[in-house]
Amino acid sequence: MSENVPESHEELLAGEIYAKLGTIMPDGRPQVHQVWCDYDGQYVRVNTLKGRQKDKNLRQRRYATLLLVAPDDPYYWMEIRGHVAERVEGGEADAHIDALAQKYLGQDVFPGREEGHVRVMYKIEPGRIVTGGSRE
């Protein structure tokens, strides 16, 4: 069952905040990595390279948790627990990393693109959202 991001905390996904993405390793241990992300109104989207540990973990164990914390207020945060709804390679994933480069770096094209590397976008459907603090 999908849960919507509350309006009170949408700005955490709209801003340039680096999310902490938790995935599950093959032996069951957690792996946490800092990522760029965005929100399309239904899914939280993250991007990585094909073959990276995040990609392997999300492909094989489709659960993810994201934590976003406001840099100016550690008591204003949101945890999103969800599952992978879709994995996308190719042109759509390339366009997504460029959109994230615009959001986080102010650049039209992702500067780290290398020939032969395949970008992968994951669409994570929120199943449970926990929030803390407020901007009021």
Short mmCIF file of N, CA and C in Angstrom, two decimals:
data_model
loop_
_atom_site.label_atom_id
_atom_site.label_comp_id
_atom_site.label_asym_id
_atom_site.label_seq_id
_atom_site.Cartn_x
_atom_site.Cartn_y
_atom_site.Cartn_z
N MET A 1 0.84 -1.18 0.00
CA MET A 1 0.00 0.00 0.00
C MET A 1 0.89 1.24 0.00
N SER A 2 0.58 2.16 -0.87
CA SER A 2 1.38 3.36 -1.01
C SER A 2 0.93 4.44 -0.03
N GLU A 3 1.89 5.20 0.43
CA GLU A 3 1.60 6.32 1.33
C GLU A 3 2.13 7.59 0.68
N ASN A 4 1.38 8.68 0.78
CA ASN A 4 1.80 9.95 0.20
C ASN A 4 2.71 10.71 1.15
N VAL A 5 3.66 11.43 0.57
CA VAL A 5 4.53 12.29 1.36
C VAL A 5 3.68 13.44 1.90
N PRO A 6 3.71 13.68 3.21
CA PRO A 6 2.91 14.76 3.76
C PRO A 6 3.40 16.13 3.28
N GLU A 7 2.45 17.02 3.02
CA GLU A 7 2.79 18.37 2.56
C GLU A 7 3.77 19.06 3.51
N SER A 8 3.64 18.78 4.79
CA SER A 8 4.49 19.42 5.79
C SER A 8 5.97 19.10 5.62
N HIS A 9 6.28 18.03 4.85
CA HIS A 9 7.66 17.59 4.69
C HIS A 9 8.10 17.44 3.23
N GLU A 10 7.25 17.85 2.29
CA GLU A 10 7.59 17.77 0.87
C GLU A 10 8.85 18.54 0.52
N GLU A 11 9.08 19.65 1.22
CA GLU A 11 10.25 20.48 0.90
C GLU A 11 11.57 19.73 1.09
N LEU A 12 11.56 18.70 1.93
CA LEU A 12 12.78 17.91 2.10
C LEU A 12 13.16 17.19 0.81
N LEU A 13 12.17 16.78 0.03
CA LEU A 13 12.43 16.12 -1.25
C LEU A 13 12.63 17.12 -2.38
N ALA A 14 12.05 18.31 -2.24
CA ALA A 14 12.15 19.31 -3.30
C ALA A 14 13.50 20.03 -3.27
N GLY A 15 14.11 20.11 -2.10
CA GLY A 15 15.37 20.85 -1.96
C GLY A 15 16.58 20.03 -2.33
N GLU A 16 17.73 20.60 -2.06
CA GLU A 16 19.02 19.98 -2.41
C GLU A 16 19.57 19.11 -1.28
N ILE A 17 18.69 18.51 -0.53
CA ILE A 17 19.11 17.68 0.60
C ILE A 17 19.55 16.31 0.09
N TYR A 18 20.70 15.86 0.58
CA TYR A 18 21.20 14.54 0.23
C TYR A 18 20.50 13.52 1.11
N ALA A 19 19.87 12.54 0.49
CA ALA A 19 19.18 11.50 1.23
C ALA A 19 20.15 10.39 1.60
N LYS A 20 19.90 9.76 2.70
CA LYS A 20 20.64 8.55 3.08
C LYS A 20 19.77 7.38 2.67
N LEU A 21 20.29 6.53 1.79
CA LEU A 21 19.55 5.39 1.25
C LEU A 21 20.05 4.12 1.91
N GLY A 22 19.15 3.42 2.58
CA GLY A 22 19.48 2.14 3.18
C GLY A 22 18.96 1.00 2.33
N THR A 23 19.84 0.04 2.04
CA THR A 23 19.47 -1.16 1.30
C THR A 23 19.97 -2.37 2.09
N ILE A 24 19.65 -3.56 1.60
CA ILE A 24 20.00 -4.78 2.33
C ILE A 24 21.04 -5.57 1.53
N MET A 25 22.17 -5.87 2.16
CA MET A 25 23.24 -6.64 1.54
C MET A 25 22.83 -8.12 1.44
N PRO A 26 23.53 -8.92 0.63
CA PRO A 26 23.19 -10.35 0.50
C PRO A 26 23.19 -11.11 1.82
N ASP A 27 24.04 -10.71 2.77
CA ASP A 27 24.09 -11.42 4.05
C ASP A 27 23.12 -10.85 5.08
N GLY A 28 22.28 -9.90 4.66
CA GLY A 28 21.27 -9.33 5.55
C GLY A 28 21.69 -8.06 6.28
N ARG A 29 22.96 -7.72 6.19
CA ARG A 29 23.41 -6.49 6.84
C ARG A 29 22.93 -5.27 6.04
N PRO A 30 22.72 -4.15 6.71
CA PRO A 30 22.31 -2.95 5.99
C PRO A 30 23.50 -2.27 5.31
N GLN A 31 23.22 -1.60 4.22
CA GLN A 31 24.19 -0.73 3.56
C GLN A 31 23.52 0.63 3.45
N VAL A 32 24.21 1.69 3.84
CA VAL A 32 23.66 3.04 3.76
C VAL A 32 24.60 3.88 2.92
N HIS A 33 24.01 4.61 1.99
CA HIS A 33 24.80 5.43 1.07
C HIS A 33 24.08 6.75 0.85
N GLN A 34 24.82 7.81 0.73
CA GLN A 34 24.24 9.12 0.46
C GLN A 34 23.93 9.24 -1.03
N VAL A 35 22.72 9.73 -1.36
CA VAL A 35 22.30 9.82 -2.75
C VAL A 35 21.54 11.12 -3.03
N TRP A 36 21.52 11.48 -4.30
CA TRP A 36 20.60 12.50 -4.80
C TRP A 36 19.26 11.81 -5.00
N CYS A 37 18.17 12.55 -4.83
CA CYS A 37 16.86 11.98 -5.10
C CYS A 37 15.88 13.08 -5.48
N ASP A 38 14.74 12.67 -6.03
CA ASP A 38 13.64 13.58 -6.26
C ASP A 38 12.34 12.82 -6.06
N TYR A 39 11.24 13.54 -6.20
CA TYR A 39 9.92 12.98 -5.94
C TYR A 39 9.00 13.42 -7.07
N ASP A 40 8.36 12.47 -7.73
CA ASP A 40 7.48 12.80 -8.86
C ASP A 40 6.01 12.86 -8.47
N GLY A 41 5.74 12.88 -7.17
CA GLY A 41 4.36 12.90 -6.68
C GLY A 41 3.84 11.52 -6.33
N GLN A 42 4.52 10.49 -6.82
CA GLN A 42 4.14 9.10 -6.50
C GLN A 42 5.34 8.31 -5.99
N TYR A 43 6.49 8.48 -6.65
CA TYR A 43 7.68 7.71 -6.32
C TYR A 43 8.83 8.63 -5.93
N VAL A 44 9.65 8.16 -4.98
CA VAL A 44 10.95 8.77 -4.74
C VAL A 44 11.89 8.10 -5.71
N ARG A 45 12.65 8.92 -6.45
CA ARG A 45 13.51 8.36 -7.49
C ARG A 45 14.97 8.60 -7.15
N VAL A 46 15.77 7.56 -7.28
CA VAL A 46 17.22 7.64 -7.07
C VAL A 46 17.90 7.09 -8.31
N ASN A 47 19.17 7.43 -8.48
CA ASN A 47 19.90 7.06 -9.69
C ASN A 47 21.27 6.54 -9.29
N THR A 48 21.73 5.53 -9.99
CA THR A 48 23.04 4.96 -9.72
C THR A 48 23.59 4.35 -11.00
N LEU A 49 24.78 3.80 -10.91
CA LEU A 49 25.36 3.09 -12.05
C LEU A 49 25.00 1.60 -11.95
N LYS A 50 24.76 1.00 -13.10
CA LYS A 50 24.52 -0.43 -13.15
C LYS A 50 25.74 -1.16 -12.61
N GLY A 51 25.50 -2.12 -11.71
CA GLY A 51 26.59 -2.91 -11.15
C GLY A 51 27.09 -2.42 -9.81
N ARG A 52 26.74 -1.21 -9.40
CA ARG A 52 27.14 -0.74 -8.07
C ARG A 52 26.38 -1.53 -7.02
N GLN A 53 26.89 -1.48 -5.79
CA GLN A 53 26.27 -2.26 -4.72
C GLN A 53 24.81 -1.88 -4.51
N LYS A 54 24.49 -0.59 -4.58
CA LYS A 54 23.09 -0.16 -4.44
C LYS A 54 22.22 -0.85 -5.48
N ASP A 55 22.71 -0.87 -6.71
CA ASP A 55 21.97 -1.48 -7.81
C ASP A 55 21.76 -2.97 -7.53
N LYS A 56 22.80 -3.65 -7.15
CA LYS A 56 22.69 -5.09 -6.86
C LYS A 56 21.71 -5.34 -5.72
N ASN A 57 21.84 -4.56 -4.65
CA ASN A 57 20.96 -4.75 -3.50
C ASN A 57 19.50 -4.51 -3.85
N LEU A 58 19.22 -3.40 -4.56
CA LEU A 58 17.84 -3.07 -4.89
C LEU A 58 17.25 -4.02 -5.92
N ARG A 59 18.07 -4.56 -6.78
CA ARG A 59 17.59 -5.53 -7.77
C ARG A 59 17.21 -6.84 -7.10
N GLN A 60 18.01 -7.27 -6.13
CA GLN A 60 17.80 -8.58 -5.50
C GLN A 60 16.89 -8.54 -4.28
N ARG A 61 16.93 -7.46 -3.54
CA ARG A 61 16.09 -7.28 -2.35
C ARG A 61 15.47 -5.90 -2.49
N ARG A 62 14.22 -5.85 -2.85
CA ARG A 62 13.58 -4.65 -3.36
C ARG A 62 13.08 -3.69 -2.28
N TYR A 63 13.65 -3.76 -1.10
CA TYR A 63 13.27 -2.85 -0.02
C TYR A 63 14.31 -1.75 0.14
N ALA A 64 13.82 -0.55 0.46
CA ALA A 64 14.71 0.59 0.65
C ALA A 64 14.13 1.50 1.71
N THR A 65 15.03 2.17 2.41
CA THR A 65 14.65 3.22 3.34
C THR A 65 15.48 4.45 3.01
N LEU A 66 14.80 5.60 2.97
CA LEU A 66 15.49 6.87 2.75
C LEU A 66 15.27 7.74 3.97
N LEU A 67 16.32 8.43 4.38
CA LEU A 67 16.24 9.39 5.48
C LEU A 67 16.69 10.74 4.95
N LEU A 68 15.85 11.74 5.13
CA LEU A 68 16.18 13.11 4.74
C LEU A 68 16.09 13.99 5.97
N VAL A 69 17.14 14.75 6.24
CA VAL A 69 17.22 15.62 7.41
C VAL A 69 17.56 17.02 6.94
N ALA A 70 16.80 18.01 7.41
CA ALA A 70 17.08 19.39 7.05
C ALA A 70 18.44 19.80 7.59
N PRO A 71 19.31 20.36 6.76
CA PRO A 71 20.65 20.71 7.24
C PRO A 71 20.66 21.80 8.31
N ASP A 72 19.61 22.62 8.35
CA ASP A 72 19.54 23.70 9.33
C ASP A 72 18.74 23.35 10.58
N ASP A 73 18.16 22.14 10.61
CA ASP A 73 17.35 21.72 11.75
C ASP A 73 17.32 20.20 11.82
N PRO A 74 18.19 19.58 12.63
CA PRO A 74 18.25 18.12 12.68
C PRO A 74 16.98 17.48 13.25
N TYR A 75 16.07 18.30 13.79
CA TYR A 75 14.82 17.76 14.32
C TYR A 75 13.69 17.79 13.30
N TYR A 76 13.98 18.30 12.09
CA TYR A 76 13.03 18.32 11.00
C TYR A 76 13.51 17.30 9.97
N TRP A 77 12.83 16.15 9.91
CA TRP A 77 13.31 15.04 9.11
C TRP A 77 12.14 14.19 8.61
N MET A 78 12.47 13.28 7.70
CA MET A 78 11.48 12.34 7.18
C MET A 78 12.17 11.03 6.83
N GLU A 79 11.58 9.93 7.27
CA GLU A 79 12.03 8.59 6.90
C GLU A 79 10.97 7.99 5.99
N ILE A 80 11.42 7.47 4.85
CA ILE A 80 10.52 6.84 3.89
C ILE A 80 10.94 5.39 3.73
N ARG A 81 10.06 4.49 4.11
CA ARG A 81 10.30 3.06 3.93
C ARG A 81 9.46 2.59 2.75
N GLY A 82 10.08 1.90 1.81
CA GLY A 82 9.32 1.50 0.65
C GLY A 82 9.93 0.33 -0.08
N HIS A 83 9.43 0.12 -1.27
CA HIS A 83 9.94 -0.96 -2.11
C HIS A 83 10.11 -0.44 -3.53
N VAL A 84 10.95 -1.12 -4.28
CA VAL A 84 11.20 -0.74 -5.66
C VAL A 84 9.96 -1.09 -6.49
N ALA A 85 9.38 -0.07 -7.10
CA ALA A 85 8.23 -0.27 -7.98
C ALA A 85 8.68 -0.48 -9.42
N GLU A 86 9.83 0.14 -9.77
CA GLU A 86 10.32 0.03 -11.14
C GLU A 86 11.81 0.33 -11.19
N ARG A 87 12.51 -0.37 -12.06
CA ARG A 87 13.94 -0.16 -12.34
C ARG A 87 14.04 0.22 -13.81
N VAL A 88 14.67 1.36 -14.09
CA VAL A 88 14.72 1.89 -15.46
C VAL A 88 16.16 2.13 -15.87
N GLU A 89 16.55 1.60 -17.03
CA GLU A 89 17.87 1.84 -17.61
C GLU A 89 17.71 2.66 -18.88
N GLY A 90 18.81 3.23 -19.35
CA GLY A 90 18.82 3.86 -20.67
C GLY A 90 18.45 5.33 -20.64
N GLY A 91 17.78 5.77 -21.70
CA GLY A 91 17.51 7.18 -21.91
C GLY A 91 16.78 7.87 -20.78
N GLU A 92 15.77 7.21 -20.22
CA GLU A 92 15.02 7.81 -19.12
C GLU A 92 15.90 7.97 -17.88
N ALA A 93 16.76 7.01 -17.62
CA ALA A 93 17.68 7.10 -16.48
C ALA A 93 18.73 8.18 -16.72
N ASP A 94 19.20 8.30 -17.97
CA ASP A 94 20.16 9.36 -18.32
C ASP A 94 19.53 10.74 -18.13
N ALA A 95 18.28 10.90 -18.60
CA ALA A 95 17.58 12.18 -18.43
C ALA A 95 17.38 12.49 -16.95
N HIS A 96 17.13 11.45 -16.15
CA HIS A 96 16.92 11.65 -14.72
C HIS A 96 18.19 12.13 -14.03
N ILE A 97 19.35 11.54 -14.36
CA ILE A 97 20.59 11.99 -13.71
C ILE A 97 20.91 13.43 -14.12
N ASP A 98 20.55 13.80 -15.35
CA ASP A 98 20.74 15.19 -15.78
C ASP A 98 19.82 16.13 -15.00
N ALA A 99 18.59 15.71 -14.76
CA ALA A 99 17.66 16.52 -13.96
C ALA A 99 18.17 16.66 -12.53
N LEU A 100 18.74 15.60 -11.98
CA LEU A 100 19.31 15.68 -10.63
C LEU A 100 20.54 16.59 -10.61
N ALA A 101 21.34 16.57 -11.67
CA ALA A 101 22.50 17.47 -11.76
C ALA A 101 22.03 18.93 -11.78
N GLN A 102 20.91 19.18 -12.45
CA GLN A 102 20.35 20.54 -12.46
C GLN A 102 19.91 20.93 -11.05
N LYS A 103 19.23 20.02 -10.38
CA LYS A 103 18.72 20.28 -9.03
C LYS A 103 19.85 20.51 -8.02
N TYR A 104 20.85 19.64 -8.03
CA TYR A 104 21.90 19.67 -7.01
C TYR A 104 23.11 20.52 -7.38
N LEU A 105 23.41 20.65 -8.67
CA LEU A 105 24.62 21.35 -9.09
C LEU A 105 24.35 22.59 -9.94
N GLY A 106 23.11 22.74 -10.41
CA GLY A 106 22.80 23.84 -11.31
C GLY A 106 23.38 23.65 -12.70
N GLN A 107 23.65 22.40 -13.08
CA GLN A 107 24.22 22.08 -14.40
C GLN A 107 23.21 21.28 -15.21
N ASP A 108 23.16 21.56 -16.52
CA ASP A 108 22.19 20.89 -17.39
C ASP A 108 22.51 19.42 -17.65
N VAL A 109 23.79 19.08 -17.59
CA VAL A 109 24.23 17.72 -17.88
C VAL A 109 25.07 17.20 -16.71
N PHE A 110 24.83 15.97 -16.31
CA PHE A 110 25.59 15.36 -15.23
C PHE A 110 27.06 15.30 -15.63
N PRO A 111 27.95 15.93 -14.85
CA PRO A 111 29.36 16.01 -15.25
C PRO A 111 30.14 14.71 -15.09
N GLY A 112 29.62 13.73 -14.38
CA GLY A 112 30.36 12.49 -14.14
C GLY A 112 30.06 11.38 -15.14
N ARG A 113 29.36 11.73 -16.22
CA ARG A 113 29.00 10.69 -17.20
C ARG A 113 30.24 10.18 -17.91
N GLU A 114 30.35 8.85 -17.99
CA GLU A 114 31.49 8.22 -18.66
C GLU A 114 30.99 7.24 -19.70
N GLU A 115 31.71 7.16 -20.79
CA GLU A 115 31.37 6.25 -21.88
C GLU A 115 31.33 4.80 -21.37
N GLY A 116 30.30 4.08 -21.74
CA GLY A 116 30.19 2.68 -21.38
C GLY A 116 29.50 2.43 -20.05
N HIS A 117 29.29 3.47 -19.25
CA HIS A 117 28.58 3.30 -17.98
C HIS A 117 27.08 3.40 -18.22
N VAL A 118 26.33 2.53 -17.61
CA VAL A 118 24.87 2.51 -17.78
C VAL A 118 24.23 3.05 -16.51
N ARG A 119 23.43 4.12 -16.66
CA ARG A 119 22.71 4.69 -15.53
C ARG A 119 21.45 3.88 -15.27
N VAL A 120 21.06 3.81 -14.00
CA VAL A 120 19.86 3.10 -13.58
C VAL A 120 19.07 4.00 -12.64
N MET A 121 17.79 4.16 -12.93
CA MET A 121 16.91 4.92 -12.04
C MET A 121 15.98 3.93 -11.33
N TYR A 122 15.87 4.11 -10.03
CA TYR A 122 14.93 3.31 -9.24
C TYR A 122 13.79 4.20 -8.78
N LYS A 123 12.58 3.69 -8.99
CA LYS A 123 11.39 4.36 -8.49
C LYS A 123 10.95 3.60 -7.25
N ILE A 124 11.01 4.28 -6.12
CA ILE A 124 10.69 3.66 -4.83
C ILE A 124 9.32 4.13 -4.38
N GLU A 125 8.43 3.18 -4.17
CA GLU A 125 7.08 3.50 -3.73
C GLU A 125 7.05 3.55 -2.20
N PRO A 126 6.69 4.72 -1.63
CA PRO A 126 6.63 4.82 -0.17
C PRO A 126 5.53 3.90 0.39
N GLY A 127 5.90 3.11 1.37
CA GLY A 127 4.94 2.25 2.05
C GLY A 127 4.65 2.73 3.46
N ARG A 128 5.62 3.37 4.05
CA ARG A 128 5.49 3.91 5.42
C ARG A 128 6.36 5.16 5.50
N ILE A 129 5.78 6.24 6.01
CA ILE A 129 6.50 7.50 6.16
C ILE A 129 6.40 7.94 7.61
N VAL A 130 7.55 8.23 8.18
CA VAL A 130 7.62 8.72 9.56
C VAL A 130 8.29 10.09 9.49
N THR A 131 7.74 11.07 10.18
CA THR A 131 8.29 12.42 10.14
C THR A 131 8.57 12.93 11.54
N GLY A 132 9.44 13.93 11.59
CA GLY A 132 9.74 14.60 12.84
C GLY A 132 9.86 16.09 12.61
N GLY A 133 9.45 16.86 13.58
CA GLY A 133 9.58 18.32 13.50
C GLY A 133 8.63 18.95 12.53
N SER A 134 8.75 20.28 12.45
CA SER A 134 7.91 21.04 11.54
C SER A 134 8.60 22.37 11.23
N ARG A 135 8.08 23.09 10.27
CA ARG A 135 8.61 24.39 9.88
C ARG A 135 7.76 25.53 10.43
N GLU A 136 6.80 25.20 11.30
CA GLU A 136 5.90 26.23 11.86
C GLU A 136 6.52 26.96 13.02
#
